[in-house]
PDB file of C-alpha atoms in Angstrom:
ATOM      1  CA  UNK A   1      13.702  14.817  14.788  1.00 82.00           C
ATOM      2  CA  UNK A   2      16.104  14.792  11.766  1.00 92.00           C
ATOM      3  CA  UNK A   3      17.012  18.079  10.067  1.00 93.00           C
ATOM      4  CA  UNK A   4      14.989  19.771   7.764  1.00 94.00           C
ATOM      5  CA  UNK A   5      18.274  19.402   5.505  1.00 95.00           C
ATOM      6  CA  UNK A   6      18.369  15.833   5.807  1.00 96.00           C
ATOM      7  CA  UNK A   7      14.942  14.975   5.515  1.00 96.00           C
ATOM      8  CA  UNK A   8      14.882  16.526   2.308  1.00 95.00           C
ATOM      9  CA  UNK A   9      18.485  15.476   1.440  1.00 96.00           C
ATOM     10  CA  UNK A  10      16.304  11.454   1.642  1.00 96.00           C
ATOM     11  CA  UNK A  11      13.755  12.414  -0.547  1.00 95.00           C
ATOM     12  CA  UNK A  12      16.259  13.442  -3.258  1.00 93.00           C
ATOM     13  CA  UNK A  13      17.635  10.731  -2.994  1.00 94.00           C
ATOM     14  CA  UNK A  14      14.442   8.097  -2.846  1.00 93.00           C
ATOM     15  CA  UNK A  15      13.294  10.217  -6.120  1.00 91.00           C
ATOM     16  CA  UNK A  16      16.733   9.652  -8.023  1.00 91.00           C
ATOM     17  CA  UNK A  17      16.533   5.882  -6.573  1.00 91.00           C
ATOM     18  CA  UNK A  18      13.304   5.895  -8.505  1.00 89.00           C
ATOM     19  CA  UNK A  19      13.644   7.862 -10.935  1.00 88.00           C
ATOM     20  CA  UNK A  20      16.907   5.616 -11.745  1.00 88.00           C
ATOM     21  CA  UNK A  21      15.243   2.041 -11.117  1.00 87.00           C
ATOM     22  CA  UNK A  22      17.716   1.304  -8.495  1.00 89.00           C
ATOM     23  CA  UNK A  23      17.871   0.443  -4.467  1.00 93.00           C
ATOM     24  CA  UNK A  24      19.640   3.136  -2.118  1.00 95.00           C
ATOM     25  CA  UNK A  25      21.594   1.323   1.342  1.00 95.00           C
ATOM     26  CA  UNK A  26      19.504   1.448   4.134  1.00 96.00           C
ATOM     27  CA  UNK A  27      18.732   4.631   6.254  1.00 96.00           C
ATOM     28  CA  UNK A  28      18.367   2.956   9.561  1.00 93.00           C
ATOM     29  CA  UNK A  29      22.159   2.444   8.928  1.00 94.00           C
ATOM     30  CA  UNK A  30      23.339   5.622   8.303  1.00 95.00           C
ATOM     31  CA  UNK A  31      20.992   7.542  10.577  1.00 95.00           C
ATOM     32  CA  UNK A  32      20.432   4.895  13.478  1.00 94.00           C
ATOM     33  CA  UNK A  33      18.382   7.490  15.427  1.00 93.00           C
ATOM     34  CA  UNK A  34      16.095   7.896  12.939  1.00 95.00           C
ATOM     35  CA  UNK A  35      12.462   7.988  14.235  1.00 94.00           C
ATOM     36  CA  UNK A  36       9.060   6.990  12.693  1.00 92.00           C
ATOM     37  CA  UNK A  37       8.023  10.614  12.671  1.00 94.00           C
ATOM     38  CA  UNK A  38      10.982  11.033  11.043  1.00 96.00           C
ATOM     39  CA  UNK A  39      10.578   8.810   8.336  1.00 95.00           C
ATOM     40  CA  UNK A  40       6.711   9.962   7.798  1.00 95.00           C
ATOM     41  CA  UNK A  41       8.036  13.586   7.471  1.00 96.00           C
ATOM     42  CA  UNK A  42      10.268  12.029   4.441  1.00 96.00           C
ATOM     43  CA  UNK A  43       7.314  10.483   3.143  1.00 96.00           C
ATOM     44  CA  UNK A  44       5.128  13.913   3.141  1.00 95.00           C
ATOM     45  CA  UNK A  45       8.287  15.471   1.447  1.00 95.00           C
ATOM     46  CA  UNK A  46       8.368  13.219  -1.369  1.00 94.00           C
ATOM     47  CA  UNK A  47       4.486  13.523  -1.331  1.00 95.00           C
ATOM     48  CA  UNK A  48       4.883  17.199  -1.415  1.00 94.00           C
ATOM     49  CA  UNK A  49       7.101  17.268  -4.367  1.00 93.00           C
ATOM     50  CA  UNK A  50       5.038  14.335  -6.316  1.00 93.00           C
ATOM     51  CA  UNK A  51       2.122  16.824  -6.229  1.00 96.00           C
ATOM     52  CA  UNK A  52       4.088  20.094  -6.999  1.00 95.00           C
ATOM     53  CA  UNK A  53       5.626  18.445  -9.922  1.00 93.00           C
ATOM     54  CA  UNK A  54       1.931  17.578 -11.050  1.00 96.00           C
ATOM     55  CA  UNK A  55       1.425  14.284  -9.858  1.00 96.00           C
ATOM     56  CA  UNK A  56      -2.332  13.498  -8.735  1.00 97.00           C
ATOM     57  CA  UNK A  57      -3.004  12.004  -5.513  1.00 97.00           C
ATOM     58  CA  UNK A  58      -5.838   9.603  -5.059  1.00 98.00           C
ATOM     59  CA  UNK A  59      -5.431   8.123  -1.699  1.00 98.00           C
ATOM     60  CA  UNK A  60      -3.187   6.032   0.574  1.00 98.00           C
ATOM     61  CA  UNK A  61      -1.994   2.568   1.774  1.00 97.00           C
ATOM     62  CA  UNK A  62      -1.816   0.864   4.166  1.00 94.00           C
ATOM     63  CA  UNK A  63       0.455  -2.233   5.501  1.00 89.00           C
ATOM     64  CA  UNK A  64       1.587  -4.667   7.249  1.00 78.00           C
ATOM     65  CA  UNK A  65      -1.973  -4.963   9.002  1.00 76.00           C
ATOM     66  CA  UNK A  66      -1.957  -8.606   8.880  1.00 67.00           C
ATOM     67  CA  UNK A  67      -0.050 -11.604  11.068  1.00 69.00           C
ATOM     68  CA  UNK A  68       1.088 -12.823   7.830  1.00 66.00           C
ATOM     69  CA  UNK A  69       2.790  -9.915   6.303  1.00 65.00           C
ATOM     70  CA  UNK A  70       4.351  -8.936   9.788  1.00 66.00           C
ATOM     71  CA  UNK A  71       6.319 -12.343   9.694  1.00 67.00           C
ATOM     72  CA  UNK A  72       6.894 -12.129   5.923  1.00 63.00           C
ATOM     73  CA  UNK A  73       8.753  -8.814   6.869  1.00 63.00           C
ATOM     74  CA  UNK A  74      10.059  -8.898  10.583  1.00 65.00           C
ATOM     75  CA  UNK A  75       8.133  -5.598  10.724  1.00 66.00           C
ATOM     76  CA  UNK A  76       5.048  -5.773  13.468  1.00 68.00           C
ATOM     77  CA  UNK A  77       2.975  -2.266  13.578  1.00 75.00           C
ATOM     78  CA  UNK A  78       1.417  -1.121  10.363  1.00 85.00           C
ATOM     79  CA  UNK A  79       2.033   1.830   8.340  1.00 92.00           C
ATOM     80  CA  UNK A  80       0.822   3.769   5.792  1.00 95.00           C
ATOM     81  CA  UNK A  81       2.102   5.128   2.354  1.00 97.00           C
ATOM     82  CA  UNK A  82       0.715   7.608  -0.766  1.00 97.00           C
ATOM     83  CA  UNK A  83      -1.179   6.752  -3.892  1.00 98.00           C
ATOM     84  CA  UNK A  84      -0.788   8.795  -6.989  1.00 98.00           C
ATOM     85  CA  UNK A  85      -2.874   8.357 -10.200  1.00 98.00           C
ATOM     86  CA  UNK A  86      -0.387   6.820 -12.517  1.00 97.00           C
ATOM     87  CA  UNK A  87       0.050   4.509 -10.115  1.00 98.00           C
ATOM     88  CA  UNK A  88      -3.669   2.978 -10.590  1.00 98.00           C
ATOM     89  CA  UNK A  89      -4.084   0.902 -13.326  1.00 98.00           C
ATOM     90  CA  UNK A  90      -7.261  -1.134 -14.746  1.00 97.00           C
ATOM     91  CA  UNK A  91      -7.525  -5.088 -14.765  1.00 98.00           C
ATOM     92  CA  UNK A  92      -5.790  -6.579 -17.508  1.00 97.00           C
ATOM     93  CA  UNK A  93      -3.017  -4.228 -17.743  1.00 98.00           C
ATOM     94  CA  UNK A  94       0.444  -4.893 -19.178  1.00 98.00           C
ATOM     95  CA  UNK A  95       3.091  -3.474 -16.717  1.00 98.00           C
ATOM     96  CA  UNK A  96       6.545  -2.575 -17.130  1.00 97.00           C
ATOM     97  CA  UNK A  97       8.207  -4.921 -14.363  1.00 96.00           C
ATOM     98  CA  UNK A  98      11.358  -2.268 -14.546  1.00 94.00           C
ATOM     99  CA  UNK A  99       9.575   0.485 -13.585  1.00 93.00           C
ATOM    100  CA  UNK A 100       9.723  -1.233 -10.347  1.00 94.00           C
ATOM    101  CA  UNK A 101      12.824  -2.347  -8.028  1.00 92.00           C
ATOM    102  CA  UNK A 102      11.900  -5.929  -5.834  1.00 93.00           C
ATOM    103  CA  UNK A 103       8.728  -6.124  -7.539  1.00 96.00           C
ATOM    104  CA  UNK A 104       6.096  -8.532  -5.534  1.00 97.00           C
ATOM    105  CA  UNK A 105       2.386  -8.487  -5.115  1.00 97.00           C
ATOM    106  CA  UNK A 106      -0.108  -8.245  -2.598  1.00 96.00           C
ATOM    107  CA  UNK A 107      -4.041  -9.565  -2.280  1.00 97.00           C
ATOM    108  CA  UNK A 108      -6.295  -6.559  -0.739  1.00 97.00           C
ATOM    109  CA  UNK A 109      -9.627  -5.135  -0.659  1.00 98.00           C
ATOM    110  CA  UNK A 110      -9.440  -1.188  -1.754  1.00 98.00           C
ATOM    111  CA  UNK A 111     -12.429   0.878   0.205  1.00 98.00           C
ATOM    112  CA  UNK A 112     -13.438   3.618  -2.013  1.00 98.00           C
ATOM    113  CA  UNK A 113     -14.942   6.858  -0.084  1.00 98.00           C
ATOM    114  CA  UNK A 114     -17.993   8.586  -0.540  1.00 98.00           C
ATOM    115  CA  UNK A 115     -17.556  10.994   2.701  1.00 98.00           C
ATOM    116  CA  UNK A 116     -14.502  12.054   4.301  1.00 98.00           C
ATOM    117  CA  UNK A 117     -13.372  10.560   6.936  1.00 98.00           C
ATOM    118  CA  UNK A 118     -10.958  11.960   9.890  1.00 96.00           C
ATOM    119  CA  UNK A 119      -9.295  11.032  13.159  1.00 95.00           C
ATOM    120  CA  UNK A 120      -8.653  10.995  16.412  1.00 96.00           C
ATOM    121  CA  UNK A 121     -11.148   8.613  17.220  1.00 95.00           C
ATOM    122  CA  UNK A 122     -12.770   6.854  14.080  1.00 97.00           C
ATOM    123  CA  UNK A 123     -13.991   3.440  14.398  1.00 96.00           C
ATOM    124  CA  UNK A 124     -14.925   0.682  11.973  1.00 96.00           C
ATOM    125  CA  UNK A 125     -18.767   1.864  11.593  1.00 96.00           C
ATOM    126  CA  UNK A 126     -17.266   5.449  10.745  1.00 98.00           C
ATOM    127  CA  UNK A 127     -15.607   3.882   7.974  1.00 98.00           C
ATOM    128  CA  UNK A 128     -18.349   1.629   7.000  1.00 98.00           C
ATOM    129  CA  UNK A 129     -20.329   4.883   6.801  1.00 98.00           C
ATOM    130  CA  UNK A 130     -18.216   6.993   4.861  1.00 98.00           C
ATOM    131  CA  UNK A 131     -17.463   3.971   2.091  1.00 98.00           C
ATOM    132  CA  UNK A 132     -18.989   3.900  -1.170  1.00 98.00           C
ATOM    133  CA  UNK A 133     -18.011   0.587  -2.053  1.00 98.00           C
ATOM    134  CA  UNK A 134     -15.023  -1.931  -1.844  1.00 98.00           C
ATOM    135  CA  UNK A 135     -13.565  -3.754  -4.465  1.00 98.00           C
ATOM    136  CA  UNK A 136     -10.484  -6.297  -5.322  1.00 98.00           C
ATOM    137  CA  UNK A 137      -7.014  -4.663  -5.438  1.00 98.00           C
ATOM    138  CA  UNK A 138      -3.865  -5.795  -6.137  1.00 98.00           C
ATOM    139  CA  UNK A 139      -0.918  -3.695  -4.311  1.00 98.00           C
ATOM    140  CA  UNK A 140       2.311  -4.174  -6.802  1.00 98.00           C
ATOM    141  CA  UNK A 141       5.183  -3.734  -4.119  1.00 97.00           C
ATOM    142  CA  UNK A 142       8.569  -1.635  -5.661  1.00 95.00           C
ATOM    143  CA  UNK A 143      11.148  -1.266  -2.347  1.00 93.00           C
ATOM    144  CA  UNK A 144      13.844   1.680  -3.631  1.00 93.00           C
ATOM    145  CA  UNK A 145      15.818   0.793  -0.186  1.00 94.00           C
ATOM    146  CA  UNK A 146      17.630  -2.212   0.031  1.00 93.00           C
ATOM    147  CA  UNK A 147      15.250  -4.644   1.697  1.00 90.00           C
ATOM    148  CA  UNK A 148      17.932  -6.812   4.357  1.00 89.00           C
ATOM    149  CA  UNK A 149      18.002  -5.241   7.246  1.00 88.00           C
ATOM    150  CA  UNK A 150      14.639  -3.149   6.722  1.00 88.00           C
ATOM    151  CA  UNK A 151      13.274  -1.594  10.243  1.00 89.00           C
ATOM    152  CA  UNK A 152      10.168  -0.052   9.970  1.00 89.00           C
ATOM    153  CA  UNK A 153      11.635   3.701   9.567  1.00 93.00           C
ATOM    154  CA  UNK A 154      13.366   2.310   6.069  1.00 94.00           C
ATOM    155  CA  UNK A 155      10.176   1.329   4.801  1.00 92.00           C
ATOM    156  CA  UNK A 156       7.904   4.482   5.774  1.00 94.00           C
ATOM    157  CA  UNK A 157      10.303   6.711   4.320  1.00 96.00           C
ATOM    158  CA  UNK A 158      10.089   4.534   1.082  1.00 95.00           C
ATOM    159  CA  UNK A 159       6.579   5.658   0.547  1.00 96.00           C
ATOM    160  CA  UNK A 160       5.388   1.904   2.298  1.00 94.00           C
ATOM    161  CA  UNK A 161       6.966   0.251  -0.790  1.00 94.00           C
ATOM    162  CA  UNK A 162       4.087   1.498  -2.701  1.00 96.00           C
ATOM    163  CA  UNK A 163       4.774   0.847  -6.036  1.00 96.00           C
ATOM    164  CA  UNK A 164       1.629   0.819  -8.236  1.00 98.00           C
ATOM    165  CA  UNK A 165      -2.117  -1.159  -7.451  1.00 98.00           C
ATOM    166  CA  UNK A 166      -4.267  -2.863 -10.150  1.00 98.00           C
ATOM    167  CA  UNK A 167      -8.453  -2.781  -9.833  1.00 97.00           C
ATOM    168  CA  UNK A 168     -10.666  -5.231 -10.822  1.00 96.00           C
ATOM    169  CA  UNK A 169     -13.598  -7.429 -10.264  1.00 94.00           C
ATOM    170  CA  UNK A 170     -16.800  -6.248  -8.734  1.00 96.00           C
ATOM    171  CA  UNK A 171     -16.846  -3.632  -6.437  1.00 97.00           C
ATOM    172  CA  UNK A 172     -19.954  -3.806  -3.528  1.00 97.00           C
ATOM    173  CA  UNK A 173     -21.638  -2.259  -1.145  1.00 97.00           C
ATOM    174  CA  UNK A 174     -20.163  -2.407   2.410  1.00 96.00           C
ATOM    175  CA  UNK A 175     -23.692  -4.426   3.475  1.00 95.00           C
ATOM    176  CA  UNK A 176     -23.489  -6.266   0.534  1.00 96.00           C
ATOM    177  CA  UNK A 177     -20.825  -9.286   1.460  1.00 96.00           C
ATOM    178  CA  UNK A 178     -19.312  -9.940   4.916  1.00 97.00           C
ATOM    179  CA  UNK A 179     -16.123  -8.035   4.320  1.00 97.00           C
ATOM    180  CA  UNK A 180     -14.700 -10.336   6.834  1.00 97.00           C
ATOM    181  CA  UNK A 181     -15.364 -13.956   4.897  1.00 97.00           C
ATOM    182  CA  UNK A 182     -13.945 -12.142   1.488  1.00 98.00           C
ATOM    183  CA  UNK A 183     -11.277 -14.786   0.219  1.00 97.00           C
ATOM    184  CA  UNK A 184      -9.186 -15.079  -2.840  1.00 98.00           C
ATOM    185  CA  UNK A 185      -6.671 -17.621  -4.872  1.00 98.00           C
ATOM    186  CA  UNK A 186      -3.714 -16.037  -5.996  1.00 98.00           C
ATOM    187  CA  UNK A 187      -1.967 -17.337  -9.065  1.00 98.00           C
ATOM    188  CA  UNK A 188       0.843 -16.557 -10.789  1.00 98.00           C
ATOM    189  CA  UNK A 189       1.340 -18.280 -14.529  1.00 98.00           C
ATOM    190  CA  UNK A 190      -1.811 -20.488 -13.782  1.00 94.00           C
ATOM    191  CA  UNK A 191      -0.350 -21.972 -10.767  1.00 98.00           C
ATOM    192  CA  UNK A 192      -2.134 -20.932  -7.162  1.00 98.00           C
ATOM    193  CA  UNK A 193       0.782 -19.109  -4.793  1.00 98.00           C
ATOM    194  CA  UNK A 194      -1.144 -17.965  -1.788  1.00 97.00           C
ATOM    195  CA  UNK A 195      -4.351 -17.892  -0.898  1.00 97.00           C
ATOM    196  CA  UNK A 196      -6.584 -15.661   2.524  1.00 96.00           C
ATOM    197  CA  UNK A 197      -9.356 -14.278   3.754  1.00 96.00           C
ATOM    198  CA  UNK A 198      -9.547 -10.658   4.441  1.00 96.00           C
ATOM    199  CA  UNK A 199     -10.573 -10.773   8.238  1.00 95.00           C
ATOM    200  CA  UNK A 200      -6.572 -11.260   8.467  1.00 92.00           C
ATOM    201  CA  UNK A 201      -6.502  -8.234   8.559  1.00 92.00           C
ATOM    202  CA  UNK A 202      -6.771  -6.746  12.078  1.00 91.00           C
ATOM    203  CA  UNK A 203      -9.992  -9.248  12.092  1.00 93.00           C
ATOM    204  CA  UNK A 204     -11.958  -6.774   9.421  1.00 95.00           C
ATOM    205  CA  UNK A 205     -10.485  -4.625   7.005  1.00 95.00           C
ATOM    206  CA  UNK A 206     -12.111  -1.661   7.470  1.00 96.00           C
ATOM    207  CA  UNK A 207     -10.454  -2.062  11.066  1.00 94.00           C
ATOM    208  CA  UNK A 208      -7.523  -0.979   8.633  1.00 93.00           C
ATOM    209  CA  UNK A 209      -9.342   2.235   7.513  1.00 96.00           C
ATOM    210  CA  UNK A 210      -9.934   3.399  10.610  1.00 96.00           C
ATOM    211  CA  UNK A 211      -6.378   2.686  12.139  1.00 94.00           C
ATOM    212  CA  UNK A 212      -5.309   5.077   9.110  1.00 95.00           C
ATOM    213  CA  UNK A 213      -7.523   7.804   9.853  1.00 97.00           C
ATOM    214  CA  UNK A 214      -6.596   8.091  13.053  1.00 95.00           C
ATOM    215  CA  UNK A 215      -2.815   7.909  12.125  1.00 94.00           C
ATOM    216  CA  UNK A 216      -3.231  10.609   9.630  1.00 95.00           C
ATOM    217  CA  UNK A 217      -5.241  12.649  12.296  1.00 96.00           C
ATOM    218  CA  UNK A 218      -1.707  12.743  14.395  1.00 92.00           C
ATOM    219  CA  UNK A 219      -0.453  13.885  11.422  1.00 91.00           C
ATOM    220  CA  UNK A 220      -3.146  16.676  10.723  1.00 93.00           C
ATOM    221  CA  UNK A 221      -4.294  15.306   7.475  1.00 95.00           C
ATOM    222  CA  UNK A 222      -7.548  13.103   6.589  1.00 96.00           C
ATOM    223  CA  UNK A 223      -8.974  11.003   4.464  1.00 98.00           C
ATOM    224  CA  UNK A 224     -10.918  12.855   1.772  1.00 97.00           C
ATOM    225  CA  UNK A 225     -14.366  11.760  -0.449  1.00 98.00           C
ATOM    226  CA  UNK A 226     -13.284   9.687  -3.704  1.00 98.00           C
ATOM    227  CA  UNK A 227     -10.119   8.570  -2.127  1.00 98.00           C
ATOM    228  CA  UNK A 228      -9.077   5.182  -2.499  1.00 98.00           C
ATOM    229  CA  UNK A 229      -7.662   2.726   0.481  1.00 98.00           C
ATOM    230  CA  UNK A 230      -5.665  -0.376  -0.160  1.00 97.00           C
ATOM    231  CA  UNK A 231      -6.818  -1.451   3.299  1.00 95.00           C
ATOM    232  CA  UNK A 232      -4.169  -3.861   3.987  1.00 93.00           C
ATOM    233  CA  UNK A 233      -2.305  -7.422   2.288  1.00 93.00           C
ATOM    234  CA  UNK A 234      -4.060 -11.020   3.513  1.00 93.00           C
ATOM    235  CA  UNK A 235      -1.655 -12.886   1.727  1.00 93.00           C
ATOM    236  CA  UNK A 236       1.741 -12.486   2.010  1.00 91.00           C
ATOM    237  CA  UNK A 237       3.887 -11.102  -0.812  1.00 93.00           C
ATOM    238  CA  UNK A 238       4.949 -13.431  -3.850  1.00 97.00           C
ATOM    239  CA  UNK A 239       7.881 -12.133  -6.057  1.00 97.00           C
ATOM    240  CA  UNK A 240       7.095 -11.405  -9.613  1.00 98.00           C
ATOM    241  CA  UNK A 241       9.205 -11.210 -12.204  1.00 97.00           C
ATOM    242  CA  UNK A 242       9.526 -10.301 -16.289  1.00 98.00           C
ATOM    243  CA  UNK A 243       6.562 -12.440 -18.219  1.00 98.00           C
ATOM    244  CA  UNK A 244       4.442 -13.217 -15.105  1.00 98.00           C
ATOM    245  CA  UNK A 245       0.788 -13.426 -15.511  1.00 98.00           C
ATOM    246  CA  UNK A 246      -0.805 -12.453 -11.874  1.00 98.00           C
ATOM    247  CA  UNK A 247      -4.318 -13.806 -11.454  1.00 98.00           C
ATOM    248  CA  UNK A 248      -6.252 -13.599  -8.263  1.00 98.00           C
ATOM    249  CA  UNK A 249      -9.721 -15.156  -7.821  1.00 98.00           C
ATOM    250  CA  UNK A 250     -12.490 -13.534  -5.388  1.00 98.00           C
ATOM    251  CA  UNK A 251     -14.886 -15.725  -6.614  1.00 96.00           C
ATOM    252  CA  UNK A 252     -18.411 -13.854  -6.182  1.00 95.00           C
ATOM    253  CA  UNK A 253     -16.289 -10.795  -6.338  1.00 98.00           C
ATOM    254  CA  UNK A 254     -14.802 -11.317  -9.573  1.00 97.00           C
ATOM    255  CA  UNK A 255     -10.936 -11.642 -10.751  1.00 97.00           C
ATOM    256  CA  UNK A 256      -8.004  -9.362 -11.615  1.00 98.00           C
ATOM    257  CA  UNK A 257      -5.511 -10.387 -13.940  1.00 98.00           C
ATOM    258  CA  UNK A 258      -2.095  -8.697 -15.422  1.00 98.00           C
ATOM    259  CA  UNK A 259       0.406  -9.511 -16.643  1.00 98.00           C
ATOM    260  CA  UNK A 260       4.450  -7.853 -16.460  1.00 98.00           C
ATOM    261  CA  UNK A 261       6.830  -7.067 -19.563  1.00 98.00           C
TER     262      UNK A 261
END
């Protein structure tokens, strides 16, 4: 394990890289025996300090649970990443593309809890269980570490590359659809970019959930009731940039739109 020092020497320098708008070089490079734990115990840091400063959490991330985003990244176990409130924003929003650094977007389903729900051993019926409902998400991407080169270790520390989400559309029961079949059309500036169906995601998405609880558990934390859980991309990410309009089409379960500035 890294020093205590340097862990928290990183996440003074991810916040300044975000507070700034700008990429750091990559860790893997200057710490090349840098560890996944290690990089998750940057991650709580910067977690830590989000809330101390007042920031809100309302749940977590998770990626790289599909084939598709593995490739797209070089990257092949999944990981997971923090959501604060002023990172959620409604359908139809205008966003400020700066705020961001390698802005892209992502196609997910977002479970919404109404029980907690905790590791080792939680399975996909625990998490159907403890869901409220699911509804279309967007995951807006923002990498504050260069991206060539990226290991797995770079991106956990970076929060996942969590940048912000957008909600939309009609959220559902868990009984209500087959979460597996859900598909959408992704557009950007009324022309269709990617397109998936959500059982790309480690065949069901709430296969996602419970992978995350039970990563968390190793981690002594859990998932708690009202949290939200971008349960993974089906598509892979497509860039965005200044003036895009982002549509994406889940047909019986509505669309999300937004547009950047």
């Amino acid at each position: 394990m890294l020093e205590q020092e340097t862990i928290a020497a990183i996440a003074d320098e991810l916040a300044a890289a975000e507070e700034a708008r700008e990429t750091i070089p990559l860790l893997t490079a200057r710490y090349p025996d840098m560890t996944v734990e290690d990089s998750y115990a940057v991650q709580n840091e910067w977690r830590r300090r989000g809330i101390a400063a007042g920031r809100r959490p309302v749940g977590r991330k998770i990626g790289l649970t599909s084939k598709v985003m593995q490739a797209a990244t070089g990257i092949t176990e999944p990981d997971y990443g923090a959501i604060f409130a002023d990172m959620v924003f409604e359908n139809g929003s205008v966003i400020e593309h700066g705020r961001f650094s390698n802005v892209r977007i992502e196609v997910e389903l977002a479970f919404v809890l109404r029980d907690s729900l905790s590791g080792p051993d939680a399975t996909v019926f625990d998490v159907l269980r403890a869901t409220e409902y699911v509804v279309p998400a967007l995951e807006i991407l923002s990498s504050r570490i260069e991206m060539a080169g990226r290991t797995i270790v770079d991106t956990i520390s970076d929060n996942a590359a969590m940048g912000g989400m957008v909600y939309g559309g009609n959220p559902v029961a868990v009984d209500a659809v087959d979460l597996r079949w859900v598909s959408a059309l992704l557009y950007r500036n009324e022309t269709i970019e990617e397109s998936g169906v959500a059982a790309a995601v480690l065949n069901h998405p709430a296969n996602g959930v419970a992978w995350l609880a039970n990563k968390l558990a190793q981690h002594g934390d859990k998932l708690d009731p009202g949290d939200i859980v971008l349960a993974g991309s089906f598509t892979r990410p497509m860039w965005v940039h200044p003036g895009d309009t982002v549509t994406a089409d889940y047909r019986d379960l509505g669309a999300i739109t937004c547009r950047f500035v």
